[in-house]
Structures are given as C-alpha cells and as structure tokens.
Coordinates of C-alpha atoms in Angstrom, one line a residue:
X1 CA -17.8 -13.0 5.8
X2 CA -18.6 -9.4 6.2
X3 CA -15.5 -7.2 5.9
X4 CA -15.0 -3.6 6.8
X5 CA -11.8 -3.6 4.6
X6 CA -11.6 -5.1 1.1
X7 CA -8.1 -5.2 -0.5
X8 CA -7.9 -6.0 -4.2
X9 CA -4.5 -6.8 -5.7
X10 CA -1.5 -9.1 -6.0
X11 CA -0.1 -12.1 -4.3
X12 CA 3.5 -13.2 -5.0
X13 CA 5.7 -15.9 -3.7
X14 CA 8.8 -13.9 -2.7
X15 CA 12.3 -15.1 -3.2
X16 CA 14.6 -13.0 -1.0
X17 CA 18.4 -12.7 -1.0
X18 CA 20.0 -10.8 1.9
X19 CA 23.5 -9.5 1.1
X20 CA 26.0 -6.9 2.3
X21 CA 25.3 -4.6 -0.7
X22 CA 22.9 -4.6 -3.5
X23 CA 24.3 -6.4 -6.6
X24 CA 25.8 -4.2 -9.3
X25 CA 25.4 -5.0 -13.0
X26 CA 27.7 -7.9 -13.9
X27 CA 28.5 -8.7 -10.3
X28 CA 28.2 -12.1 -8.6
X29 CA 27.9 -11.8 -4.8
X30 CA 27.0 -14.1 -1.9
X31 CA 23.8 -13.8 0.0
X32 CA 21.4 -15.6 2.3
X33 CA 18.2 -17.0 0.7
X34 CA 14.7 -17.3 2.0
X35 CA 11.2 -17.5 0.5
X36 CA 7.7 -16.6 1.7
X37 CA 4.5 -14.7 0.9
X38 CA 4.4 -11.2 -0.6
X39 CA 2.8 -9.1 -3.3
X40 CA 1.5 -5.6 -2.4
X41 CA -2.1 -6.7 -2.2
X42 CA -1.5 -9.6 0.1
X43 CA 0.9 -7.7 2.3
X44 CA -1.6 -4.9 2.7
X45 CA -4.4 -7.4 3.5
X46 CA -2.3 -9.0 6.2
X47 CA -1.5 -5.6 7.6
X48 CA -5.1 -4.5 7.7
X49 CA -6.2 -7.7 9.5
X50 CA -3.3 -7.6 12.0
X51 CA -4.2 -3.9 12.6
X52 CA -7.7 -5.1 13.7
X53 CA -10.0 -4.8 10.7
X54 CA -12.1 -7.6 9.4
X55 CA -10.6 -8.0 5.9
X56 CA -11.2 -9.7 2.6
X57 CA -8.5 -10.1 -0.1
X58 CA -9.5 -10.3 -3.8
X59 CA -6.8 -11.6 -6.1
X60 CA -6.0 -14.1 -8.9
X61 CA -4.0 -17.3 -8.2
X62 CA -2.6 -20.2 -10.2
X63 CA -3.4 -23.8 -9.5
X64 CA 0.0 -24.4 -7.8
X65 CA 1.9 -24.4 -4.6
X66 CA 2.0 -20.6 -4.5
X67 CA -1.8 -20.5 -4.7
X68 CA -2.1 -23.0 -1.9
X69 CA 0.3 -21.0 0.2
X70 CA -1.9 -17.9 -0.2
X71 CA -5.0 -19.6 0.9
X72 CA -3.4 -21.3 3.8
X73 CA -1.8 -18.2 5.2
X74 CA -5.0 -16.1 4.8
X75 CA -6.8 -18.7 6.9
X76 CA -4.1 -18.6 9.5
X77 CA -4.3 -14.9 9.7
X78 CA -8.0 -14.9 9.9
X79 CA -9.0 -13.0 6.8
X80 CA -11.1 -14.1 3.8
X81 CA -9.5 -14.7 0.4
X82 CA -11.5 -14.8 -2.8
X83 CA -9.5 -15.7 -5.8
X84 CA -10.0 -15.9 -9.5
X85 CA -8.6 -19.1 -10.9
X86 CA -5.9 -18.6 -13.5
X87 CA -4.1 -20.9 -15.9
X88 CA -1.0 -18.7 -15.3
X89 CA 1.4 -19.5 -12.4
X90 CA 0.9 -17.6 -9.2
X91 CA 3.0 -14.4 -9.2
X92 CA 6.6 -14.3 -8.0
X93 CA 9.0 -11.6 -6.7
X94 CA 12.8 -11.5 -6.6
X95 CA 14.1 -9.3 -3.8
X96 CA 17.6 -8.2 -2.8
X97 CA 18.0 -6.6 0.7
X98 CA 21.3 -5.0 1.7
X99 CA 22.8 -4.6 5.2
X100 CA 21.2 -1.2 5.6
X101 CA 17.7 -2.6 4.9
X102 CA 17.4 -1.1 1.4
X103 CA 16.0 -3.3 -1.3
X104 CA 15.5 -3.8 -5.1
X105 CA 12.6 -5.9 -6.4
X106 CA 11.8 -7.7 -9.7
X107 CA 8.2 -8.9 -10.1
X108 CA 6.9 -11.8 -12.3
X109 CA 3.1 -11.0 -12.5
X110 CA 1.8 -14.4 -13.5
X111 CA -1.8 -14.8 -12.4
X112 CA -1.9 -11.2 -11.0
X113 CA -1.9 -9.9 -14.6
X114 CA -5.1 -12.0 -15.3
X115 CA -7.3 -10.5 -12.6
X116 CA -10.4 -9.7 -14.8
X117 CA -13.2 -7.2 -15.1
X118 CA -15.7 -10.1 -14.9
X119 CA -14.3 -11.3 -11.6
X120 CA -14.6 -7.8 -10.1
X121 CA -18.2 -7.5 -11.3
X122 CA -19.0 -10.7 -9.5
X123 CA -17.8 -9.1 -6.3
X124 CA -20.1 -6.1 -6.4
X125 CA -21.9 -6.9 -3.2
X126 CA -18.7 -7.4 -1.3
X127 CA -17.1 -4.2 -2.6
X128 CA -20.3 -2.2 -2.0
X129 CA -20.6 -3.5 1.6
X130 CA -17.0 -2.5 2.6
X131 CA -16.2 0.7 4.6
X132 CA -12.9 1.0 2.9
X133 CA -11.6 -0.5 -0.4
X134 CA -7.8 -0.5 -1.0
X135 CA -6.0 -1.2 -4.3
X136 CA -2.6 -1.0 -5.8
X137 CA -1.3 -1.2 -9.4
X138 CA 0.3 -4.7 -9.6
X139 CA -3.0 -5.9 -11.3
X140 CA -4.5 -4.7 -14.6
X141 CA -5.3 -1.0 -14.3
X142 CA -8.8 -1.4 -15.9
X143 CA -9.7 -4.0 -13.3
X144 CA -8.6 -1.8 -10.4
X145 CA -10.5 1.2 -12.0
X146 CA -13.7 -0.9 -12.1
X147 CA -13.3 -2.0 -8.5
X148 CA -12.8 1.5 -7.2
X149 CA -15.8 2.7 -9.3
X150 CA -18.1 0.1 -7.8
X151 CA -16.9 1.0 -4.3
X152 CA -17.1 4.7 -4.8
X153 CA -20.7 4.4 -6.2
X154 CA -21.7 2.5 -3.0
X155 CA -20.2 5.1 -0.7
X156 CA -17.1 3.2 0.5
X157 CA -13.9 5.2 1.1
X158 CA -11.5 4.3 -1.7
X159 CA -7.7 4.3 -1.2
X160 CA -5.3 3.8 -4.1
X161 CA -1.7 3.0 -3.4
X162 CA -0.3 4.1 -6.8
X163 CA 2.6 1.6 -6.8
X164 CA 4.8 0.6 -8.4
X165 CA 6.0 3.8 -10.0
X166 CA 6.2 2.5 -13.5
X167 CA 2.6 1.1 -13.5
X168 CA 0.2 2.7 -16.0
X169 CA -2.4 5.1 -14.6
X170 CA -4.9 7.8 -15.7
X171 CA -6.4 10.9 -14.3
X172 CA -9.7 9.1 -14.4
X173 CA -8.3 6.4 -12.1
X174 CA -6.8 8.9 -9.7
X175 CA -10.1 10.7 -9.4
X176 CA -11.8 7.5 -8.2
X177 CA -9.6 7.5 -5.1
X178 CA -10.6 9.4 -2.0
X179 CA -7.0 9.0 -0.8
X180 CA -3.8 8.5 -2.9
X181 CA -0.8 7.1 -1.1
X182 CA 2.4 7.4 -3.3
X183 CA 5.9 7.3 -2.1
X184 CA 8.3 10.0 -3.3
X185 CA 9.3 8.0 -6.4
X186 CA 5.7 7.3 -7.3
X187 CA 4.7 10.9 -6.6
X188 CA 7.4 12.2 -8.9
X189 CA 6.3 9.8 -11.6
X190 CA 2.7 10.8 -11.4
X191 CA 3.5 14.5 -11.6
X192 CA 5.6 13.9 -14.7
X193 CA 2.9 11.8 -16.3
X194 CA -0.2 13.7 -15.5
X195 CA 0.7 17.3 -14.6
X196 CA 3.9 17.9 -16.7
X197 CA 5.8 18.8 -13.6
X198 CA 9.4 17.5 -13.5
X199 CA 10.4 16.9 -9.9
X200 CA 13.3 14.7 -8.9
X201 CA 12.1 12.0 -6.5
X202 CA 15.2 12.7 -4.3
X203 CA 14.0 16.3 -3.8
X204 CA 10.4 15.7 -2.8
X205 CA 11.0 15.3 0.9
X206 CA 13.0 18.6 1.0
X207 CA 10.3 20.7 -0.6
X208 CA 8.6 23.2 1.7
X209 CA 5.1 22.4 2.8
X210 CA 3.3 25.0 0.7
X211 CA 5.1 23.9 -2.5
X212 CA 4.5 20.2 -1.9
X213 CA 0.8 20.9 -1.1
X214 CA 0.4 22.9 -4.4
X215 CA 1.8 19.9 -6.4
X216 CA -0.6 17.6 -4.7
X217 CA -3.5 19.8 -5.6
X218 CA -2.4 19.9 -9.2
X219 CA -2.4 16.2 -9.2
X220 CA -5.8 15.7 -7.7
X221 CA -8.1 18.6 -7.0
X222 CA -10.5 17.0 -4.6
X223 CA -8.8 14.0 -3.0
X224 CA -6.4 13.6 -0.2
X225 CA -2.7 12.8 -1.0
X226 CA -0.5 11.0 1.5
X227 CA 3.1 11.0 0.3
X228 CA 5.2 8.5 2.3
X229 CA 8.8 9.7 2.6
X230 CA 10.6 6.8 4.2
X231 CA 12.8 7.8 7.1
X232 CA 11.6 11.4 6.9
X233 CA 8.0 10.5 7.6
X234 CA 4.7 11.4 5.8
X235 CA 3.3 14.5 4.1
X236 CA -0.5 14.9 4.0
X237 CA -2.4 17.2 1.6
X238 CA -6.2 17.7 1.7
X239 CA -8.5 19.6 -0.5
X240 CA -9.5 22.8 1.3
X241 CA -13.2 21.8 1.2
X242 CA -12.6 18.3 2.7
X243 CA -10.1 18.2 5.6
X244 CA -11.3 14.8 6.8
X245 CA -11.5 16.0 10.4
X246 CA -8.1 17.7 10.4
X247 CA -7.7 21.4 11.2
X248 CA -5.2 22.2 8.5
X249 CA -5.0 21.4 4.7
X250 CA -1.4 20.1 4.8
X251 CA 1.1 18.9 7.4
X252 CA 3.9 16.5 8.0
X253 CA 4.1 13.6 10.4
X254 CA 7.6 12.5 11.4
X255 CA 8.8 8.9 11.1
X256 CA 8.8 6.6 14.2
X257 CA 12.2 6.0 15.8
X258 CA 12.8 2.3 15.3
X259 CA 15.7 -0.1 14.8
X260 CA 15.4 -0.7 11.0
X261 CA 16.3 -4.2 9.9
X262 CA 14.4 -4.6 6.6
X263 CA 12.3 -2.0 4.8
X264 CA 10.7 -4.5 2.5
X265 CA 6.9 -4.1 2.8
X266 CA 7.0 -1.0 4.9
X267 CA 4.8 0.9 2.4
X268 CA 2.4 -1.9 2.4
X269 CA 2.3 -1.9 6.2
X270 CA 1.5 1.8 6.2
X271 CA -1.4 1.3 3.7
X272 CA -2.9 -1.7 5.4
X273 CA -2.8 0.0 8.8
X274 CA -4.2 3.3 7.4
X275 CA -7.3 1.7 6.0
X276 CA -7.8 -0.5 9.0
X277 CA -7.7 2.6 11.2
X278 CA -10.2 4.4 9.0
X279 CA -12.5 1.5 8.9
X280 CA -12.5 1.1 12.7
X281 CA -13.1 4.7 13.5
X282 CA -14.2 6.6 10.4
X283 CA -15.2 9.7 12.4
X284 CA -11.7 10.3 13.8
X285 CA -9.4 13.0 12.5
X286 CA -7.3 11.8 9.5
X287 CA -4.1 12.7 11.3
X288 CA -4.9 10.1 13.9
X289 CA -5.1 7.4 11.2
X290 CA -1.8 8.6 9.7
X291 CA 0.0 8.5 13.0
X292 CA -1.2 5.0 13.7
X293 CA -0.1 3.8 10.2
X294 CA 3.3 5.4 10.8
X295 CA 3.7 3.5 14.0
X296 CA 2.6 0.2 12.4
X297 CA 4.9 0.7 9.4
X298 CA 7.9 1.5 11.7
X299 CA 7.3 -1.7 13.7
X300 CA 7.2 -3.7 10.4
X301 CA 10.8 -2.7 9.6
X302 CA 12.2 -4.2 12.8
X303 CA 11.6 -7.7 11.4
X304 CA 12.8 -9.5 8.2
X305 CA 10.3 -10.1 5.4
X306 CA 7.2 -8.5 4.0
X307 CA 3.8 -10.1 5.0
X308 CA 5.6 -12.1 7.7
X309 CA 6.9 -8.8 9.3
X310 CA 3.5 -7.2 9.8
X311 CA 3.0 -6.6 13.5
X312 CA 0.0 -7.6 15.5
X313 CA -0.7 -4.0 16.6
X314 CA -4.1 -2.2 16.6
X315 CA -5.2 1.4 17.1
X316 CA -6.2 0.4 20.7
X317 CA -2.7 -0.9 21.3
X318 CA -1.3 2.4 20.0
X319 CA -3.4 4.4 22.4
X320 CA -2.3 2.3 25.4
X321 CA 1.4 2.7 24.6

C-alpha cells in the first residue's frame, strides 16, 4: 500500500475511568469504566486516515489480544499497519477523565519500548516514499531519530509531536523535524532542557506573540513550531526564511467553539489532521493546514474516547461547511 502519510509510534490498550473529579493522592472514588484503543501513534494514524490521507502506521505489538485489536481496527479504518513482533505485552494506558473533560494518564509502554532500529531500517522504502512522516516520543528516541533521518534524507516533510513532556529528546532530534508540535507543557519542558529558559507552562499562552516567537526561534532555528494551547488555540512560529506559504513569521489561530465532552486525544487529533492536510495539498499555505487541524481536533472533543472519537472530516468537508 502506497501511503502519503506514515505515522511511527505507539499503540496502547486504554483503560478509562470517568469520574466527577480526578482522584487525589490516597483517595478512592467511584467512576465509570471503559476500554478501547489508544496510544499517541495509533490515535494520530486514525486521525490522519479519517482526515482523508492514505496512511500507514508503524509500531511494535505483543502477541496478545491487544495486538489483535490494533490490527483489526486498522483494517476497519482502512489504513495499513506494519508491526514489529515483540515478546513484551502490547502497551497499555490508564486514563482518568473528570466531568470537565480534563484527564490524567499513566502509560505502560510494553512492546512500544521495543520498537527497534533494525525494524525502522527495514521500512526505508516506505518512509522514503511518504509525503509526510509523523512521530511522537512514546517509542525509543533513537528509533524515532532514525526514522526521521531516513524520511528527511528522502525529502519527506517530517513532523515531530514532542510528547509526552518527560520523554527524552536532543537538539539533534529536534533539528530532524520540519515541524515541531508541542503543547504548552511540552514546550516549557523543551525550553528548560535545551535552551536554559525557565517558563511556567501555565504562562505560555499569555505571552505576547513576539516573545513567544523568540522562544520558538531559540529552540529551533530553521523549523516551524506549532504550540497547541488547548482552549486558547494554537501559536505558529516560522523561520523567517521559510514561511511555508504564510505571509507572516508568527501568528495565533483561535480554538474552535465546541461542546467539550472529553479532551483525551485532542492533541493527537490535531497532529493527525495537520499531516493529512499537508499531504493532500502540500502547496497550500501552512495556516490553512493549521485551521483544518484545529477544526478536526475540536470535533474530536465532542465525543468520548481517543482513537474512537476521531471524526470522519476531511479538508474538503471543512471547505464546504
């Protein structure tokens, strides 16, 4: 299968508890339980496919019910799944969601932590043939770095969702990404780790545009940084010499007005939709891709779940609204 988008990353079986408030240390509270597919990589692959892009997902799976679930759901959604077999169990996630849609998540990496350099090397032709390659950091960082290097060398657009915030990263890894997509927590962590700038994550959204742009440029000199800011929207910062079809080096895009039920997976929805839009119309202004990704992510919060909440909504649908 030829794919315009290749997503490399994690698959988890999510165990979700919905409760009135998030549990405090030492507390026992009542909640409503459900289970289903998740993992940043899988969520983003589902989003990319439902946003209209032919998609392949690269991952590692255990020989268990979770692995069978991943394969079956990928087939149902119409995207290719190529998995490295692992002796570890398929990854899991424990998620608590409160009545306001906020969440806390604990991940058990399992097979995701075994995604290997050798497996990525075997996928060179697939990575080199993609228009866009998207990765996150729930897999070994050296594996993700190798995948992005192969894609970059072949001329594909590389997008790195630098999540979760506590995942290891390096300046070398960041430089392999044409586009970085941290949220405010991840952005603050990257600044502290790589630039020596101490910024409170809660203050990122309130920074004026020029200051936020300057911080983005310190982090990556040549790449584009897209900082997702939840209910506030998105901030975009380009290198002056590469505006990606935009007319200004930095700007904000406001959040969509939606009835939020569950924010789990909203960042993954944004990333999957962003790369799908880029792959389908690479000559369009970058702001157009961001606006579409914002719409897609907003719609994803109106349903419960992560992968299951991704809407069937393409750039063409957005234009015909």
